[in-house]
CSV table of C-alpha atoms in Angstrom, one decimal:
chain,number,residue,atom,x,y,z
Y,149,MET,CA,22.0,31.0,4.7
Y,150,ALA,CA,23.1,30.0,1.6
Y,151,ASP,CA,20.7,31.6,-1.8
Y,152,THR,CA,22.2,29.6,-4.6
Y,153,SER,CA,20.7,28.4,-8.1
Y,154,HIS,CA,19.1,25.3,-9.0
Y,155,GLY,CA,21.0,24.5,-11.9
Y,156,THR,CA,20.9,27.6,-14.2
Y,157,GLY,CA,23.4,29.2,-11.7
Y,158,GLY,CA,24.3,33.1,-10.0
Y,159,THR,CA,23.1,33.6,-6.7
Y,160,ARG,CA,18.9,34.9,-6.8
Y,161,THR,CA,17.7,36.9,-4.2
Y,162,PRO,CA,14.8,34.9,-1.6
Y,163,ARG,CA,11.2,37.3,-1.9
Y,164,PRO,CA,7.6,36.1,-1.4
Y,165,PHE,CA,7.0,34.2,-3.8
Y,166,LEU,CA,2.6,34.1,-2.6
Y,167,LYS,CA,0.5,36.9,-2.6
Y,168,TRP,CA,-0.5,37.5,0.6
Y,169,ALA,CA,-3.2,40.0,2.3
Y,170,GLY,CA,-0.4,42.1,5.4
Y,171,GLY,CA,2.5,40.8,3.2
Y,172,LYS,CA,5.2,42.8,4.8
Y,173,GLY,CA,6.6,43.3,2.0
Y,174,GLN,CA,6.5,47.2,2.0
Y,175,LEU,CA,7.2,47.9,6.0
Y,176,LEU,CA,10.6,46.4,5.2
Y,177,ALA,CA,12.7,49.4,5.3
Y,178,GLN,CA,10.3,50.8,8.5
Y,179,PHE,CA,11.5,47.5,10.0
Y,180,GLU,CA,15.3,48.0,9.8
Y,181,PRO,CA,15.6,50.1,13.2
Y,182,LEU,CA,13.4,47.1,15.0
Y,183,TYR,CA,14.7,44.1,14.3
Y,184,PRO,CA,17.3,42.8,17.4
Y,185,PRO,CA,20.7,43.6,16.7
Y,186,ALA,CA,22.0,40.1,18.3
Y,187,PHE,CA,19.8,37.0,18.5
Y,188,ARG,CA,20.3,33.6,19.0
Y,189,ALA,CA,17.3,31.7,16.8
Y,190,TYR,CA,14.4,32.7,14.8
Y,191,HIS,CA,10.4,31.8,15.1
Y,192,GLU,CA,8.0,32.5,13.0
Y,193,PRO,CA,4.2,31.6,14.5
Y,194,PHE,CA,3.1,33.4,11.2
Y,195,VAL,CA,5.1,33.1,9.1
Y,196,GLY,CA,2.0,33.7,5.5
Y,197,GLY,CA,3.7,35.2,2.9
Y,198,GLY,CA,7.3,35.5,4.6
Y,199,ALA,CA,8.9,38.4,3.7
Y,200,VAL,CA,10.9,38.9,7.1
Y,201,PHE,CA,12.3,36.3,7.0
Y,202,PHE,CA,13.1,36.0,3.2
Y,203,HIS,CA,14.8,39.5,4.5
Y,204,LEU,CA,17.0,38.1,7.4
Y,205,ALA,CA,17.9,35.2,5.0
Y,206,ALA,CA,18.4,37.8,2.6
Y,207,THR,CA,20.1,40.2,4.5
Y,208,GLY,CA,22.3,36.9,6.0
Y,209,ARG,CA,21.0,37.3,9.9
Y,210,LEU,CA,20.1,34.0,9.7
Y,211,ALA,CA,22.8,32.3,8.6
Y,212,GLY,CA,23.7,29.9,11.2
Y,213,LYS,CA,20.9,30.3,13.7
Y,214,ARG,CA,17.8,27.7,13.8
Y,215,VAL,CA,15.0,28.7,12.1
Y,216,VAL,CA,11.4,28.0,12.4
Y,217,LEU,CA,8.8,28.5,10.6
Y,218,SER,CA,5.1,27.7,11.6
Y,219,ASP,CA,1.7,28.6,10.4
Y,220,ASN,CA,-1.8,26.7,11.2
Y,221,ASN,CA,-2.5,26.4,7.8
Y,222,PRO,CA,-2.1,23.2,6.6
Y,223,GLU,CA,-1.8,24.4,2.3
Y,224,LEU,CA,0.1,27.6,3.1
Y,225,ILE,CA,2.9,24.7,5.1
Y,226,ASN,CA,2.3,22.0,2.0
Y,227,ILE,CA,3.3,24.9,-0.1
Y,228,TYR,CA,6.8,26.1,2.1
Y,229,GLN,CA,7.5,22.1,2.6
Y,230,VAL,CA,7.7,21.5,-0.9
Y,231,VAL,CA,9.3,24.6,-2.3
Y,232,GLN,CA,11.7,23.3,0.1
Y,233,THR,CA,12.2,19.6,-0.4
Y,234,ALA,CA,10.1,19.1,-4.2
Y,235,VAL,CA,11.1,22.3,-6.0
Y,236,HIS,CA,11.6,21.3,-9.0
Y,237,GLU,CA,8.2,18.8,-9.9
Y,238,LEU,CA,6.5,22.2,-8.2
Y,239,ILE,CA,8.0,24.0,-10.9
Y,240,ALA,CA,6.7,21.1,-13.8
Y,241,ASP,CA,3.8,21.1,-12.5
Y,242,LEU,CA,2.8,24.5,-12.6
Y,243,LYS,CA,3.7,24.8,-15.9
Y,244,ARG,CA,0.2,23.0,-16.5
Y,245,HIS,CA,-1.6,25.8,-14.9
Y,246,ARG,CA,-3.9,27.9,-17.2
Y,247,ASN,CA,-5.1,31.7,-16.7
Y,248,GLU,CA,-9.0,30.4,-18.4
Y,249,ARG,CA,-12.2,31.1,-15.7
Y,250,ASP,CA,-12.7,27.9,-16.3
Y,251,TYR,CA,-10.2,26.5,-15.7
Y,252,TYR,CA,-10.1,27.8,-13.0
Y,253,TYR,CA,-13.1,26.4,-11.0
Y,254,ALA,CA,-12.0,22.8,-11.7
Y,255,ILE,CA,-9.0,23.5,-10.3
Y,256,ARG,CA,-10.2,24.8,-7.8
Y,257,ALA,CA,-13.1,21.9,-7.0
Y,258,GLU,CA,-10.1,19.4,-6.8
Y,259,GLU,CA,-9.0,17.4,-3.6
Y,260,PRO,CA,-5.6,16.7,-4.8
Y,261,GLN,CA,-4.3,14.3,-1.5
Y,262,ASP,CA,-0.2,15.1,-3.6
Y,263,PRO,CA,2.0,16.9,-1.9
Y,264,VAL,CA,3.2,18.8,-4.7
Y,265,ARG,CA,-0.1,19.3,-7.2
Y,266,ARG,CA,-1.9,20.7,-3.4
Y,267,ALA,CA,1.2,22.8,-3.7
Y,268,SER,CA,0.7,23.5,-7.1
Y,269,ARG,CA,-3.0,23.7,-6.3
Y,270,MET,CA,-2.9,26.5,-4.2
Y,271,ILE,CA,0.2,28.7,-5.7
Y,272,PHE,CA,-2.3,28.8,-8.6
Y,273,LEU,CA,-5.2,29.7,-7.3
Y,274,ASN,CA,-3.0,32.5,-5.8
Y,275,LYS,CA,-2.1,34.1,-7.7
Y,276,THR,CA,-5.0,34.0,-9.8
Y,277,CYS,CA,-8.1,34.1,-7.7
Y,278,TYR,CA,-9.8,37.6,-7.5
Y,279,ASN,CA,-7.4,40.4,-5.3
Y,280,GLY,CA,-5.0,37.7,-4.7
Y,281,LEU,CA,-7.1,37.0,-1.2
Y,282,TRP,CA,-6.7,34.4,0.7
Y,283,ARG,CA,-10.1,32.9,2.5
Y,284,VAL,CA,-11.5,29.7,2.9
Y,285,ASN,CA,-15.2,29.0,4.1
Y,286,ARG,CA,-16.1,27.0,7.8
Y,287,LYS,CA,-15.6,23.7,5.9
Y,288,GLY,CA,-12.0,24.9,5.2
Y,289,LYS,CA,-13.1,25.2,1.1
Y,290,PHE,CA,-11.1,27.4,-0.7
Y,291,ASN,CA,-13.7,29.5,-2.3
Y,292,VAL,CA,-12.4,32.9,-3.7
Y,293,PRO,CA,-13.7,33.4,-7.6
Y,294,PHE,CA,-11.2,34.2,-10.1
Y,295,GLY,CA,-9.6,37.1,-10.8
Y,296,ARG,CA,-9.6,38.1,-14.6
Y,297,TYR,CA,-6.2,38.7,-14.4
Y,298,LYS,CA,-4.3,39.6,-18.0
Y,299,ASN,CA,-1.3,37.5,-17.4
Y,300,PRO,CA,-0.5,36.5,-13.4
Y,301,LYS,CA,2.7,34.9,-12.8
Y,302,ILE,CA,1.6,31.2,-12.4
Y,303,CYS,CA,4.7,30.0,-12.0
Y,304,ASP,CA,7.8,32.1,-10.9
Y,305,GLU,CA,10.7,30.1,-11.0
Y,306,GLU,CA,13.8,32.1,-10.3
Y,307,ALA,CA,11.5,33.5,-6.8
Y,308,LEU,CA,10.2,29.4,-6.0
Y,309,LEU,CA,14.1,28.4,-6.8
Y,310,ALA,CA,16.0,31.6,-4.8
Y,311,ALA,CA,13.1,30.7,-2.0
Y,312,HIS,CA,14.0,27.1,-1.7
Y,313,ALA,CA,17.3,28.5,-1.6
Y,314,ALA,CA,16.2,29.9,1.1
Y,315,LEU,CA,14.6,27.3,2.8
Y,316,GLN,CA,17.2,24.6,3.5
Y,317,ASN,CA,17.6,23.6,7.4
Y,318,VAL,CA,15.3,25.5,8.0
Y,319,GLU,CA,12.2,24.2,10.1
Y,320,ILE,CA,8.7,23.8,8.7
Y,321,LEU,CA,5.7,22.8,10.7
Y,322,LEU,CA,1.8,22.8,10.8
Y,323,ALA,CA,1.5,24.1,15.1
Y,324,PRO,CA,-0.3,26.5,16.1
Y,325,PHE,CA,0.9,30.1,17.4
Y,326,GLU,CA,1.2,28.8,20.9
Y,327,THR,CA,3.7,26.0,20.3
Y,328,VAL,CA,6.6,28.5,20.5
Y,329,LEU,CA,6.3,28.4,24.0
Y,330,ASP,CA,7.6,24.2,22.7
Y,331,ARG,CA,11.1,25.7,21.3
Y,332,ALA,CA,12.0,28.7,21.9
Y,333,LYS,CA,15.0,29.8,24.4
Y,334,PRO,CA,16.2,33.0,26.4
Y,335,GLY,CA,18.2,35.0,23.9
Y,336,ASP,CA,15.5,34.2,20.5
Y,337,PHE,CA,14.1,36.0,18.1
Y,338,ILE,CA,10.4,35.9,17.2
Y,339,TYR,CA,8.3,37.4,15.3
Y,340,PHE,CA,4.7,37.6,15.4
Y,341,ASP,CA,2.1,38.6,12.5
Y,342,PRO,CA,-0.7,37.8,12.9
Y,343,PRO,CA,-4.4,38.0,11.1
Y,344,TYR,CA,-4.9,41.8,12.8
Y,345,HIS,CA,-7.3,42.7,15.1
Y,346,PRO,CA,-10.0,45.0,12.8
Y,347,LEU,CA,-10.2,48.7,13.2
Y,348,ASN,CA,-14.3,47.8,12.8
Y,349,GLU,CA,-16.7,45.6,12.4
Y,350,THR,CA,-17.4,45.8,9.0
Y,351,SER,CA,-13.5,45.9,7.5
Y,352,ARG,CA,-13.5,42.3,9.3
Y,353,PHE,CA,-11.6,39.9,7.6
Y,354,THR,CA,-13.3,36.8,6.9
Y,355,SER,CA,-10.7,33.6,8.1
Y,356,TYR,CA,-7.8,32.7,6.2
Y,357,THR,CA,-8.2,29.3,8.0
Y,358,ALA,CA,-11.2,27.5,9.4
Y,359,ASP,CA,-11.5,29.2,12.1
Y,360,ASN,CA,-12.0,33.5,13.2
Y,361,PHE,CA,-9.1,35.0,14.8
Y,362,GLY,CA,-11.1,36.5,17.0
Y,363,PRO,CA,-10.6,39.7,20.5
Y,364,GLU,CA,-9.7,35.9,23.0
Y,365,ASP,CA,-7.7,34.8,20.1
Y,366,GLN,CA,-5.6,38.2,20.2
Y,367,ARG,CA,-5.7,37.8,24.2
Y,368,ARG,CA,-4.4,34.1,24.5
Y,369,LEU,CA,-1.3,35.9,21.7
Y,370,ALA,CA,-0.7,38.7,24.1
Y,371,ALA,CA,-0.3,36.5,26.8
Y,372,VAL,CA,2.5,35.0,25.3
Y,373,PHE,CA,3.8,37.9,24.4
Y,374,ARG,CA,4.0,38.0,28.1
Y,375,GLU,CA,5.6,35.0,29.0
Y,376,LEU,CA,8.6,34.8,26.2
Y,377,ASP,CA,9.0,38.0,27.6
Y,378,ARG,CA,9.6,36.7,30.6
Y,379,ARG,CA,11.5,34.1,29.7
Y,380,GLY,CA,14.0,36.2,28.3
Y,381,CYS,CA,13.3,36.0,24.3
Y,382,LEU,CA,12.9,38.9,21.9
Y,383,VAL,CA,9.0,39.7,20.5
Y,384,MET,CA,8.2,41.2,18.2
Y,385,LEU,CA,4.4,41.2,16.5
Y,386,SER,CA,2.7,43.6,13.8
Y,387,ASN,CA,-0.6,44.3,14.5
Y,388,SER,CA,-3.3,46.8,13.7
Y,389,ASP,CA,-3.5,50.7,14.7
Y,390,THR,CA,-6.6,50.2,17.8
Y,391,PRO,CA,-6.9,51.4,21.3
Y,392,PHE,CA,-7.3,47.3,21.7
Y,393,ILE,CA,-4.2,46.8,20.7
Y,394,HIS,CA,-2.7,49.5,22.8
Y,395,GLU,CA,-4.4,47.8,25.5
Y,396,LEU,CA,-3.8,44.4,25.4
Y,397,TYR,CA,-0.1,46.0,24.7
Y,398,ARG,CA,0.3,48.6,27.4
Y,399,GLY,CA,3.9,48.5,29.1
Y,400,TYR,CA,6.5,47.6,25.7
Y,401,ARG,CA,7.3,49.6,23.1
Y,402,ILE,CA,5.8,50.3,20.4
Y,403,ASP,CA,6.1,52.1,17.5
Y,404,LYS,CA,3.8,52.8,13.9
Y,405,VAL,CA,4.7,52.3,10.0
Y,406,TRP,CA,3.0,53.8,7.7
Y,407,ALA,CA,0.8,50.7,5.0
Y,408,SER,CA,-0.5,51.0,2.0
Y,409,ARG,CA,-3.4,48.6,1.7
Y,410,ALA,CA,-3.8,47.3,-2.0
Y,411,ILE,CA,-5.9,44.0,-1.2
Y,412,ASN,CA,-9.2,45.1,-0.2
Y,413,SER,CA,-12.1,43.9,-2.2
Y,414,LYS,CA,-13.8,47.8,-0.9
Y,415,ALA,CA,-11.8,50.2,-2.9
Y,416,ASP,CA,-12.2,53.2,-0.5
Y,417,ARG,CA,-10.8,51.5,2.3
Y,418,ARG,CA,-6.8,51.0,0.2
Y,419,GLY,CA,-4.5,53.2,1.1
Y,420,GLN,CA,-2.4,54.5,3.0
Y,421,ILE,CA,-2.9,53.6,7.4
Y,422,THR,CA,-0.8,53.4,10.3
Y,423,GLU,CA,0.0,49.4,11.9
Y,424,VAL,CA,1.7,49.4,14.6
Y,425,VAL,CA,4.8,47.2,16.4
Y,426,VAL,CA,5.5,46.1,19.7
Y,427,ARG,CA,8.2,45.1,21.0
Y,428,ASN,CA,9.9,44.5,24.6
Y,429,TYR,CA,13.2,45.1,23.7
């Protein structure tokens, strides 16, 4: 998959351009030996910040393959679609934003309909909100307070241009995770990175969409994992290292990886913690 910059020449390595709770950038080195050596197509139904996709693209493993990125977060999918098709307009709009408290709340209150303005608004909020959280209330309204960063990089032009190049010829869909069953074929590689099952009730994360992802959703996801396995797909899933997750995926290969939790409102809940990677291969 080509990664050619537009306008300035040269080549850039694609990487996430959003802050994302649970983002996998720090785990890529541990993931390296866990990917399948060969696969036909790539699907990521909880794309989030896209660290795994961008890494696979940067290392050439997606070249010539069908790639489908999806999520049920409409604002997130709009951002990816705009980065794919209108990155220069997005960059121009991002440059108007200011890291000021009153301005932040004025932008947060807006509901722009234009896709570029929508994407610009959400990237600005993501880069300047408290702890980089993406959280909405039950009405789907972004409700994270101002973050008071001294000099956040609101417009990371280099990262956006690299992502634009990596996203060419990629299918980007607003869709629930179950719809991967409509697309995946034998030999395809599917990576699931869902909202994690909480380590305990007090650590439950308020959803990044208007619908929480609870135990029943985890069970539905495990059923989709098993169906993909039955069809001959290669499936890899990340989740929390809890008895509930171990029981859901009993019979599959479960590896532990070490993650550093940086996005948490409570300092004593940051630091090194184990997560699991479940595979059927």
